[in-house]
mmCIF file of C-alpha atoms in Angstrom:
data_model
loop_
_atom_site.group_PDB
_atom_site.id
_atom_site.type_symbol
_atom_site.label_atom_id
_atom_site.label_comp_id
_atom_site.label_asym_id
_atom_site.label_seq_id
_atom_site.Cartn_x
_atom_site.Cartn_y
_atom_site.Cartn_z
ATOM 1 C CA UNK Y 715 5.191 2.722 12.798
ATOM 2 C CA UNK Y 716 2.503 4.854 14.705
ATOM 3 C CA UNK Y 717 -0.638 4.501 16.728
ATOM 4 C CA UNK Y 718 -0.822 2.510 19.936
ATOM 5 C CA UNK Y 719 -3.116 2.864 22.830
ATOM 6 C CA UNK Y 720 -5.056 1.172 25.346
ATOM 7 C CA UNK Y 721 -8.418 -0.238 24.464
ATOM 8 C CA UNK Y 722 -11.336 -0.633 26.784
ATOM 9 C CA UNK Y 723 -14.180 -2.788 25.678
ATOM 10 C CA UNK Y 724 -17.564 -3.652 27.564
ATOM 11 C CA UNK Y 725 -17.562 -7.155 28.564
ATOM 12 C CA UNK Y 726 -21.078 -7.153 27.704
ATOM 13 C CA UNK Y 727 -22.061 -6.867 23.698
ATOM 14 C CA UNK Y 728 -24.925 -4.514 23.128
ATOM 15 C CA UNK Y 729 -24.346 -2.061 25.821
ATOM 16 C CA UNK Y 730 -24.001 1.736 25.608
ATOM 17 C CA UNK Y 731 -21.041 2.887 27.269
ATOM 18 C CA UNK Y 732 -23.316 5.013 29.322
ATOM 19 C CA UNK Y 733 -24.784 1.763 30.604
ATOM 20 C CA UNK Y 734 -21.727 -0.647 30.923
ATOM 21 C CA UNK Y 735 -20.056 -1.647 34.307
ATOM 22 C CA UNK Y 736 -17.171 -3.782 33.289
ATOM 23 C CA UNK Y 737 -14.412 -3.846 30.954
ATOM 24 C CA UNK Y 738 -11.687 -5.395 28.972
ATOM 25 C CA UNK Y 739 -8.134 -3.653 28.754
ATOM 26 C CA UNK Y 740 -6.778 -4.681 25.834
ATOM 27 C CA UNK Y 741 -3.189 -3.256 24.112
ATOM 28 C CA UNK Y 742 -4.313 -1.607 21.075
ATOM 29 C CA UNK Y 743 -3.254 0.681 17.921
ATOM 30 C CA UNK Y 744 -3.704 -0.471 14.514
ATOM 31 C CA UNK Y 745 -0.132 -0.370 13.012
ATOM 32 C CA UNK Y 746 0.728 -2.196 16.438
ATOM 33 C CA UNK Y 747 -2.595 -4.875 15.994
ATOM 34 C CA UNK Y 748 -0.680 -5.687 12.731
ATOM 35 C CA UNK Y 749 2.827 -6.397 14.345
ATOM 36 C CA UNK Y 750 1.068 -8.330 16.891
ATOM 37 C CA UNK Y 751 -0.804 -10.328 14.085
ATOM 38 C CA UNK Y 752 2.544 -10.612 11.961
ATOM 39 C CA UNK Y 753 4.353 -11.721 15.424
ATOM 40 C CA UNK Y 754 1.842 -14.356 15.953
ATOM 41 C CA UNK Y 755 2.458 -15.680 12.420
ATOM 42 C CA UNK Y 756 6.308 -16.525 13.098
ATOM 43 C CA UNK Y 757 7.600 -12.799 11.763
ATOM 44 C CA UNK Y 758 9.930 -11.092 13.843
ATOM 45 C CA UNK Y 759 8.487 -7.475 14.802
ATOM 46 C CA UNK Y 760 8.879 -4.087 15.943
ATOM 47 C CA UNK Y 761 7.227 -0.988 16.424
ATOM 48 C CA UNK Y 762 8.198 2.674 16.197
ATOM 49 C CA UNK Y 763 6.115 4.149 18.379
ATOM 50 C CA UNK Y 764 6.010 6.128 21.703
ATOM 51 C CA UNK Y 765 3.576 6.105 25.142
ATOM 52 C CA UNK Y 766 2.995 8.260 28.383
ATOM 53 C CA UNK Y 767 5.308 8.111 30.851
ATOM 54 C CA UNK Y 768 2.400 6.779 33.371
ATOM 55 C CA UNK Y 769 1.348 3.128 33.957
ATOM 56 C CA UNK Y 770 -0.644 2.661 31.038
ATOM 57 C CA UNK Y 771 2.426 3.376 28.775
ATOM 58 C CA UNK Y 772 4.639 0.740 30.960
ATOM 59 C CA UNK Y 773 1.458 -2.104 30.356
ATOM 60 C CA UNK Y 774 1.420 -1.441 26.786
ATOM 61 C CA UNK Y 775 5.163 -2.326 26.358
ATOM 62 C CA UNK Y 776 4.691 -5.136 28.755
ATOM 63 C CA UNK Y 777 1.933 -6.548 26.358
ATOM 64 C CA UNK Y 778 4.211 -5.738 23.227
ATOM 65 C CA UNK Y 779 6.957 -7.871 24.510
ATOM 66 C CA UNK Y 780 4.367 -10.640 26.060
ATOM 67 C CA UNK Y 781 3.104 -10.719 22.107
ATOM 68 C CA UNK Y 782 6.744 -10.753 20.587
ATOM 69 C CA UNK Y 783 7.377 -7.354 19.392
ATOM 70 C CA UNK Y 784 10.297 -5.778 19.836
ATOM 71 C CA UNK Y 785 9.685 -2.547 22.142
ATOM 72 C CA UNK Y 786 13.416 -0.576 21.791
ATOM 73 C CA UNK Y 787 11.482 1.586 19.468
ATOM 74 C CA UNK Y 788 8.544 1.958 21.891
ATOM 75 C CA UNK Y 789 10.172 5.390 23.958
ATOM 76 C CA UNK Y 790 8.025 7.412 26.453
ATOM 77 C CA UNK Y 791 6.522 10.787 26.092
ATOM 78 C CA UNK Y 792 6.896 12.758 29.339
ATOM 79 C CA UNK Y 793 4.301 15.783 28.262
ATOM 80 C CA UNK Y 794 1.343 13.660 26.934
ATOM 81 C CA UNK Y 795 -0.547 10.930 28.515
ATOM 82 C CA UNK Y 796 -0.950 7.355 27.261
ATOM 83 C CA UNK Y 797 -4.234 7.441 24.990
ATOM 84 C CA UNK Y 798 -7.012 5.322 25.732
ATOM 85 C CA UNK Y 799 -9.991 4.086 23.547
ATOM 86 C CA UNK Y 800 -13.445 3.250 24.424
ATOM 87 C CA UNK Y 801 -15.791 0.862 21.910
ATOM 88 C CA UNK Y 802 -19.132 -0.027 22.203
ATOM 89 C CA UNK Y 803 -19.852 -3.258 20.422
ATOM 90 C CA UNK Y 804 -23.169 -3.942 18.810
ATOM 91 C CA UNK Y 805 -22.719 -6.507 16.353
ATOM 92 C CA UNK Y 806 -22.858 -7.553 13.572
ATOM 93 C CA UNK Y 807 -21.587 -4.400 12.057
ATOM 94 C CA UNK Y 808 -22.064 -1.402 14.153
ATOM 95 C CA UNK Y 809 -18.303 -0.648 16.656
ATOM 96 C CA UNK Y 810 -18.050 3.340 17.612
ATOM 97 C CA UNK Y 811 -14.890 4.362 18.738
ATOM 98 C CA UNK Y 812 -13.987 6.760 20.918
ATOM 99 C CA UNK Y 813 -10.551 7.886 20.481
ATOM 100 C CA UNK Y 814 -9.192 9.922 24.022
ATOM 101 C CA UNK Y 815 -6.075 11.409 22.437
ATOM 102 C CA UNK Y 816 -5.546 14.880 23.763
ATOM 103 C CA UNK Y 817 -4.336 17.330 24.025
ATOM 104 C CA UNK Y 818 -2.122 14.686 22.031
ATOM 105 C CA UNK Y 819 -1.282 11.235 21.474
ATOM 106 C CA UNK Y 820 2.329 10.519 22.364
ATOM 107 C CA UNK Y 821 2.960 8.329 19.189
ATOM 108 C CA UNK Y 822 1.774 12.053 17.272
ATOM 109 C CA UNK Y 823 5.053 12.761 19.141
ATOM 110 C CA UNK Y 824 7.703 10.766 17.311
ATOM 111 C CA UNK Y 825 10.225 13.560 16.171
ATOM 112 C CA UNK Y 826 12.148 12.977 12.799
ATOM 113 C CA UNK Y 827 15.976 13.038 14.680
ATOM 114 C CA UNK Y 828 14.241 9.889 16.470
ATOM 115 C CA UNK Y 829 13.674 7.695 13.610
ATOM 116 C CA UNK Y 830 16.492 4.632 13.170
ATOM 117 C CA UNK Y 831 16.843 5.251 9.958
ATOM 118 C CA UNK Y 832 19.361 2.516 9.978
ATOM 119 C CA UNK Y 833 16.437 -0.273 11.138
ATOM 120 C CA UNK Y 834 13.919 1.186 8.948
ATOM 121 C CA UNK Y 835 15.996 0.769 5.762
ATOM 122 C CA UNK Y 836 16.746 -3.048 6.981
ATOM 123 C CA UNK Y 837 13.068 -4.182 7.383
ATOM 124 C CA UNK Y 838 12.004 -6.257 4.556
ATOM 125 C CA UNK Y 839 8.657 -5.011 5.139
ATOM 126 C CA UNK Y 840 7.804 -1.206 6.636
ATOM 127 C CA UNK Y 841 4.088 -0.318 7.559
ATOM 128 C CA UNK Y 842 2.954 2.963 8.172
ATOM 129 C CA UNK Y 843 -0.457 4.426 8.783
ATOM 130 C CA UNK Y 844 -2.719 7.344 7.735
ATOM 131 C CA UNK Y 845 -2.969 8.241 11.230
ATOM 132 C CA UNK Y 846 0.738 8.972 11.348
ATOM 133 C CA UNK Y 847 0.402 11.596 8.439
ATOM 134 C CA UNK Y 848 -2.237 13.631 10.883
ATOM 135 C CA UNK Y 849 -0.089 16.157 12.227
ATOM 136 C CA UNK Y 850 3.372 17.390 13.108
ATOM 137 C CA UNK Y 851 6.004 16.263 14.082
ATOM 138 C CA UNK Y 852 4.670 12.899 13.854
ATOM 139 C CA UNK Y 853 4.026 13.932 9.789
ATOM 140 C CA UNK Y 854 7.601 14.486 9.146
ATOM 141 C CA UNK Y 855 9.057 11.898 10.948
ATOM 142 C CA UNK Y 856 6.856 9.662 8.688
ATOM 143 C CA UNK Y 857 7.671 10.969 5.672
ATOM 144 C CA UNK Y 858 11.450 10.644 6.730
ATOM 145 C CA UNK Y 859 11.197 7.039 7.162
ATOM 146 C CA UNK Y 860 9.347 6.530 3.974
ATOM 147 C CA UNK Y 861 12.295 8.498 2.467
ATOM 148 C CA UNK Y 862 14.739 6.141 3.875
ATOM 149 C CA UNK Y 863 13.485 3.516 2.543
ATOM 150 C CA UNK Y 864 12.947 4.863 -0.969
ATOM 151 C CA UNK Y 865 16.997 5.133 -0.327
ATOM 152 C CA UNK Y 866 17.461 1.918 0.282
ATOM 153 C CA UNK Y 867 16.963 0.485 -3.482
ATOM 154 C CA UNK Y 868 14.128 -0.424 -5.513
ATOM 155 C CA UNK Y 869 11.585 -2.706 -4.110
ATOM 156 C CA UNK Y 870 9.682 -5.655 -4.931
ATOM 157 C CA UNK Y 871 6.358 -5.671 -3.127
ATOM 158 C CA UNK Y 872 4.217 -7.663 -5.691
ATOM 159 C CA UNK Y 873 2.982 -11.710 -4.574
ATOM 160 C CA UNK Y 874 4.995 -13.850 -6.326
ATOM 161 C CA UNK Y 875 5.065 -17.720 -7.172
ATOM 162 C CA UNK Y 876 8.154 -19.159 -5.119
ATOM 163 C CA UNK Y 877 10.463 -16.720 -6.330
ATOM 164 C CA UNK Y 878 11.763 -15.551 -2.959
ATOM 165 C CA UNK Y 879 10.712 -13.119 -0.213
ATOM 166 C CA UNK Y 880 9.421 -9.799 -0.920
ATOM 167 C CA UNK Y 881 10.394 -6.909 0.423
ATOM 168 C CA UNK Y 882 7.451 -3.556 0.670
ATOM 169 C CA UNK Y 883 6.631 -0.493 2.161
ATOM 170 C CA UNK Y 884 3.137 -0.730 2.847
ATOM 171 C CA UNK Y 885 0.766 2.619 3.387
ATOM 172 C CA UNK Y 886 -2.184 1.431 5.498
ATOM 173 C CA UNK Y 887 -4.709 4.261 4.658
ATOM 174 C CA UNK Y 888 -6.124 4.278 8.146
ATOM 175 C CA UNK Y 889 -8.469 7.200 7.613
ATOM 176 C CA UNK Y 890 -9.663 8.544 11.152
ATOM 177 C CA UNK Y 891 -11.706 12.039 10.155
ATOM 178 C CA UNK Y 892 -11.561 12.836 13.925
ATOM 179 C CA UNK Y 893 -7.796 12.509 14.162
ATOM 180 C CA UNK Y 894 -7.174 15.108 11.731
ATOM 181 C CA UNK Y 895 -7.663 18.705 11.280
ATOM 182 C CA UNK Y 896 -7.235 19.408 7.872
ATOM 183 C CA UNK Y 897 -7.743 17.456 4.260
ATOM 184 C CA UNK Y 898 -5.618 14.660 4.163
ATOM 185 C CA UNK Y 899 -5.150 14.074 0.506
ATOM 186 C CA UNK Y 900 -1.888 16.053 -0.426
ATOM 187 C CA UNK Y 901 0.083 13.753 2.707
ATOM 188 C CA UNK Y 902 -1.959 10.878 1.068
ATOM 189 C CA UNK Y 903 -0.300 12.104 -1.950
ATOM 190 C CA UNK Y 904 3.047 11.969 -0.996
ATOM 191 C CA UNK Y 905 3.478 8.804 1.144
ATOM 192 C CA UNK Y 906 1.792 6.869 -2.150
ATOM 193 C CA UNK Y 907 4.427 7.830 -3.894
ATOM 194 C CA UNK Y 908 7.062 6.501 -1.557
ATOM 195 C CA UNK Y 909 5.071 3.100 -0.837
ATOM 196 C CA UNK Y 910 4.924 0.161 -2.652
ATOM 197 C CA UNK Y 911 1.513 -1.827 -0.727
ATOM 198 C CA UNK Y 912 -1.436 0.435 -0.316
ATOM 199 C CA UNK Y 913 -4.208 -1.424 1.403
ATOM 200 C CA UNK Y 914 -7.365 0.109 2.733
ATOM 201 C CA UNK Y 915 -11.048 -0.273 2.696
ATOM 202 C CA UNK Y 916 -13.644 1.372 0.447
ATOM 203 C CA UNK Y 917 -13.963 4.531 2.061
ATOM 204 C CA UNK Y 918 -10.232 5.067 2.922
ATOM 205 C CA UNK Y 919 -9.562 4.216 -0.648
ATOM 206 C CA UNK Y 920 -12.000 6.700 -1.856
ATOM 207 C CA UNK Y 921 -10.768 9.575 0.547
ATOM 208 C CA UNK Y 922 -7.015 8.392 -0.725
ATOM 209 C CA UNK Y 923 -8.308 8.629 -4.969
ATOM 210 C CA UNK Y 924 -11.580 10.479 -4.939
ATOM 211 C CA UNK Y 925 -12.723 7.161 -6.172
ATOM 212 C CA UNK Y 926 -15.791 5.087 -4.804
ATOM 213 C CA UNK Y 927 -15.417 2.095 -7.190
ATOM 214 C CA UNK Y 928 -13.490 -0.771 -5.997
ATOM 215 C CA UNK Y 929 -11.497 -1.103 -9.415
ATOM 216 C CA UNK Y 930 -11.195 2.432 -9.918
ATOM 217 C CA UNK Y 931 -9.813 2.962 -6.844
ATOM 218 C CA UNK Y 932 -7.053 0.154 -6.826
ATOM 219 C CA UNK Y 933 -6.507 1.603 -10.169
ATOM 220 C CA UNK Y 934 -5.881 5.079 -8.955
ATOM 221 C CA UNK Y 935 -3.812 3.731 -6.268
ATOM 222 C CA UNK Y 936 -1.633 2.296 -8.339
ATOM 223 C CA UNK Y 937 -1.422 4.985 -10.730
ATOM 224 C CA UNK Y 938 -0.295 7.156 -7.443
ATOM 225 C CA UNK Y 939 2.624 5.168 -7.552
ATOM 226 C CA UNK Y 940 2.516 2.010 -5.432
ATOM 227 C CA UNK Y 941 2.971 -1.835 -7.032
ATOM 228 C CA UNK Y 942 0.035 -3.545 -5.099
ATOM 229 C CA UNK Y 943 -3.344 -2.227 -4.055
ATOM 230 C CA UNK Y 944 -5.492 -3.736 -1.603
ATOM 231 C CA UNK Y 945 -9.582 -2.720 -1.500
ATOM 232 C CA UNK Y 946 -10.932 -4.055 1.843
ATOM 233 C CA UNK Y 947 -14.624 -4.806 0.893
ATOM 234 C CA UNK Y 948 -15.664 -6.084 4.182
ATOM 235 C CA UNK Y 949 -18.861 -8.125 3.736
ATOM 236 C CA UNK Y 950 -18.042 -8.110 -0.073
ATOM 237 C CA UNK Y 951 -14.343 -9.940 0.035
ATOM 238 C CA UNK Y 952 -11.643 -8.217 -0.929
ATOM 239 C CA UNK Y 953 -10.164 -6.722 -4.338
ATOM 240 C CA UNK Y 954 -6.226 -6.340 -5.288
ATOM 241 C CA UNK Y 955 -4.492 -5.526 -8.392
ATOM 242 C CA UNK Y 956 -0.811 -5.181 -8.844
ATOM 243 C CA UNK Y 957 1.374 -3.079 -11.636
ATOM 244 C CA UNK Y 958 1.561 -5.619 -13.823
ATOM 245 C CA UNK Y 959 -1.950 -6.303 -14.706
ATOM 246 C CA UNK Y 960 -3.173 -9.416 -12.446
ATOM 247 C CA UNK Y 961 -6.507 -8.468 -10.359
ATOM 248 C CA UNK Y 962 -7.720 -11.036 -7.906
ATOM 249 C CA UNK Y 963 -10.989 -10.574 -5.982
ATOM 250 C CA UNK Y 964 -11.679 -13.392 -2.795
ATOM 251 C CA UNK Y 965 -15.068 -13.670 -1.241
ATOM 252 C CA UNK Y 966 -14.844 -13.243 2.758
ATOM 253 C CA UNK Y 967 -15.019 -16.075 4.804
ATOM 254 C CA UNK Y 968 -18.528 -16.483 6.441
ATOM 255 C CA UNK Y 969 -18.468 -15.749 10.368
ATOM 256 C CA UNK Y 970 -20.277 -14.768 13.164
ATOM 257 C CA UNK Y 971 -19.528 -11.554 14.192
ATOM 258 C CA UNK Y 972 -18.340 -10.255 17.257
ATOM 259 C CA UNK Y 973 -16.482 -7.300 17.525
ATOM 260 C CA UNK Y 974 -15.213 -5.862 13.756
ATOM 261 C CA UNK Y 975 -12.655 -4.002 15.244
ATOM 262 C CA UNK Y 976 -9.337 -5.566 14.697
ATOM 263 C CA UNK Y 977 -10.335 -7.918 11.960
ATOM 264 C CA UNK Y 978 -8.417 -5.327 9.287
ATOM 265 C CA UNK Y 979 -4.981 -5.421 11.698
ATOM 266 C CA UNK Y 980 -5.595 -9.538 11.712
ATOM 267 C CA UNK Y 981 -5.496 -8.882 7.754
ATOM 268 C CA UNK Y 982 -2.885 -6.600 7.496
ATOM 269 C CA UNK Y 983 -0.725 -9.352 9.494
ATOM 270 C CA UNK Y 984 -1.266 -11.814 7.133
ATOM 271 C CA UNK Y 985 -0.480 -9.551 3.911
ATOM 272 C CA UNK Y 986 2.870 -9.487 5.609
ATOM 273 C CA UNK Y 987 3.220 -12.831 6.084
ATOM 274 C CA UNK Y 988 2.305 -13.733 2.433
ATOM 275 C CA UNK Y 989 4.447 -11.450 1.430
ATOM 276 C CA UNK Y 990 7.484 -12.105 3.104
ATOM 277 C CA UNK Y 991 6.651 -16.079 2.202
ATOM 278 C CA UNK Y 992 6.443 -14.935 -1.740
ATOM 279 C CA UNK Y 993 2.813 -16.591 -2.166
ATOM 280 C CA UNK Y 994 0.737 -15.240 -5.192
ATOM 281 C CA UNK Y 995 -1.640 -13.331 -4.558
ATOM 282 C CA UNK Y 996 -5.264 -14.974 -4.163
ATOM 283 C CA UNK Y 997 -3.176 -16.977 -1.048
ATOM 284 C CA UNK Y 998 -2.279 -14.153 0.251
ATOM 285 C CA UNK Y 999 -5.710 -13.288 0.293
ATOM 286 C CA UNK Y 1000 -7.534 -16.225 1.065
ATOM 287 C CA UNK Y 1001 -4.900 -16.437 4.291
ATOM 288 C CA UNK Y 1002 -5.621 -12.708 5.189
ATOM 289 C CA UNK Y 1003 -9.198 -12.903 5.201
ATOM 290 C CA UNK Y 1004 -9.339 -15.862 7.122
ATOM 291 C CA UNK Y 1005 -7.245 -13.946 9.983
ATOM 292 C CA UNK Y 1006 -9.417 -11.163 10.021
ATOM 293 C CA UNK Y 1007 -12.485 -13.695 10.036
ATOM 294 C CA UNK Y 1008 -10.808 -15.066 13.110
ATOM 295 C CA UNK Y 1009 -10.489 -11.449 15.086
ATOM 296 C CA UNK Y 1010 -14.070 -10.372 14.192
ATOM 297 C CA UNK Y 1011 -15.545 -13.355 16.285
ATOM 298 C CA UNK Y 1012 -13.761 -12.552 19.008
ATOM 299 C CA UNK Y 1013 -13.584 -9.479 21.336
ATOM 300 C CA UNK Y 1014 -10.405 -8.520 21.907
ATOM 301 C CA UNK Y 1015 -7.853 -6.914 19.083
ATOM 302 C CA UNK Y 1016 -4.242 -8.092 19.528
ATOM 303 C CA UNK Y 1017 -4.715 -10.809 22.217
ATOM 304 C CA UNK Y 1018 -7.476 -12.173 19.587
ATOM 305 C CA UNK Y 1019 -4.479 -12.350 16.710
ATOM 306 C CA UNK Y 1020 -4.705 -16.006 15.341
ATOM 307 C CA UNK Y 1021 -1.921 -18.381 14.639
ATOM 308 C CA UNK Y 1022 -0.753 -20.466 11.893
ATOM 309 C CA UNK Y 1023 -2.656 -23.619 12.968
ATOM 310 C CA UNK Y 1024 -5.960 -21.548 13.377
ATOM 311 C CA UNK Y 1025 -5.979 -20.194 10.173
ATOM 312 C CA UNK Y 1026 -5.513 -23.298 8.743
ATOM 313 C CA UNK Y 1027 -8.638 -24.484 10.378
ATOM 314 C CA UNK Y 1028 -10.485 -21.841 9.033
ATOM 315 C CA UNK Y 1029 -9.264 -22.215 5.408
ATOM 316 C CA UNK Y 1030 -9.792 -25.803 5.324
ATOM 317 C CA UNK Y 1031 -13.488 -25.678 6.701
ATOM 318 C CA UNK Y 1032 -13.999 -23.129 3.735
ATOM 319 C CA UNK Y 1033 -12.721 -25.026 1.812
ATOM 320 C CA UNK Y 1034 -15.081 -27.728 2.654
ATOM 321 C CA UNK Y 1035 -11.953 -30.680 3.758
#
């Protein structure tokens, strides 16, 4: 649930926007990247979101159903205009974004009456974003779906070993400073305690706790009130830790970067897909990093989302077979 847009890349790495002449369009959103990435995996999708009524809102739920992902919940937005996103791309490690999302985003739009509270409650797993916490009525109609799911009965996001799919709510801290107009910690607050799967990188986590350790912070998370708690590290690997006591930290997989952007969606994919597939945790990992390693040598976000086979490459090359 929340942010989708259209992304427009240079064609050319290195180049100011004031100096590039071409373009990519690419569909684009992080809470959609990730249903795109989990679609690509063999996990059937959907995404509550909503568009302009205008021609980039009808592309964007062309590319949605050309990827997979179930668009019923993608609805139009007559007063606001489809956002658009501009990157420039200097690699290895340096992406500004430039978010075009006013006077407002449609998907900042989404009205609590609209939720299917019904679908939300059925998911086995429900993401949500940071972004969707940003302001009203999209804020509410967050919070409601998070509520309907903490109706639905207790959960069980935690990896497991073979003992049968998982079902989580999963709070992608998606901190975007420009996106919001006021401190975003007591919403923070709130949808933690409603989640089971918090997963963001350093800096989100440390807006999220207050904490700028890795370990702190997943421990803070989880103290908030979610099961599992997921530290992006980027060049450092990643760090989780779960209620009941296990902490796993993977190095990253070694690649040559392109564009960074995306490579977090490609990971938040694959956490679903472990997930659902009960793995234990340092798999889940290991698979999710490996996805993201995929995105982040390529340009593109969603069209760049790998598939099974690919990843598989990738771990087995790291692992050296």
């Amino acid at each position: 649930m929340g942010r989708i847009g259209v992304d427009l890349y240079p064609l050319k790495t290195g180049v100011p926007l004031a100096e590039a002449d071409t373009f990519g369009k690419f569909l684009g959103g992080s809470p959609t990247n990730v249903a795109v990435a989990a679609s690509r995996l063999g996990r059937r999708t959907a995404v509550i979101t909503r568009t302009g009524a205008d021609p980039f809102g009808a592309y964007l739920r062309s590319e949605l159903r050309g990827f997979g992902v179930d668009d019923r919940w993608a609805g139009e937005v007559d007063r606001w205009p489809t956002p658009v996103t501009f990157c420039e791309i200097f690699p290895p490690d340096h992406f500004p974004l430039y978010f075009y999302r006013l006077p407002k985003a449609p998907d900042l739009d989404i009205r609590p009456e609209e939720v299917d509270r019904d679908a939300v409650r059925a998911a086995r797993v429900f993401w949500m974003t940071g972004t969707g916490l940003s302001a009203e009525p999209s804020r509410s109609a967050t919070l409601a779906a998070l509520e309907a799911r903490s109706e639905s009965g207790p959960a069980a996001p935690e990896a497991r070993s073979g003992s049968g799919p998982a079902r989580a709510t999963v709070f992608d801290l998606d901190w975007r400073p420009t996106l919001w107009e006021g401190p975003p910690q007591p919403w923070y607050g709130r949808a933690l305690a409603l989640a089971t799967v918090a997963v963001g990188n350093a800096e989100e986590c440390e807006i999220a706790t207050g904490e700028s350790d890795p370990h702190a912070a997943a421990r803070a998370l989880l103290a908030a009130g979610v099961e599992l708690a997921v530290v992006k590290r980027g060049p450092l690997g990643v760090l989780a830790a779960d209620r009941g006591g296990a902490v796993v930290e993977v190095p990253p997989v070694p690649v040559t970067v392109v564009n960074g952007l995306g490579a977090g969606d490609a990971f938040g994919g694959a956490l679903v897909h472990g997930l659902l597939a009960g793995w234990d945790l340092e798999r889940i990992l290991r698979y999710a990093n490996a996805a993201g390693a995929i995105v982040a040598s390529r340009l593109a976000c969603g069209a760049a989302m790998p598939f099974p086979a690919e990843v598989e490459e990738v771990l087995a090359r790291a692992a050296g077979v």
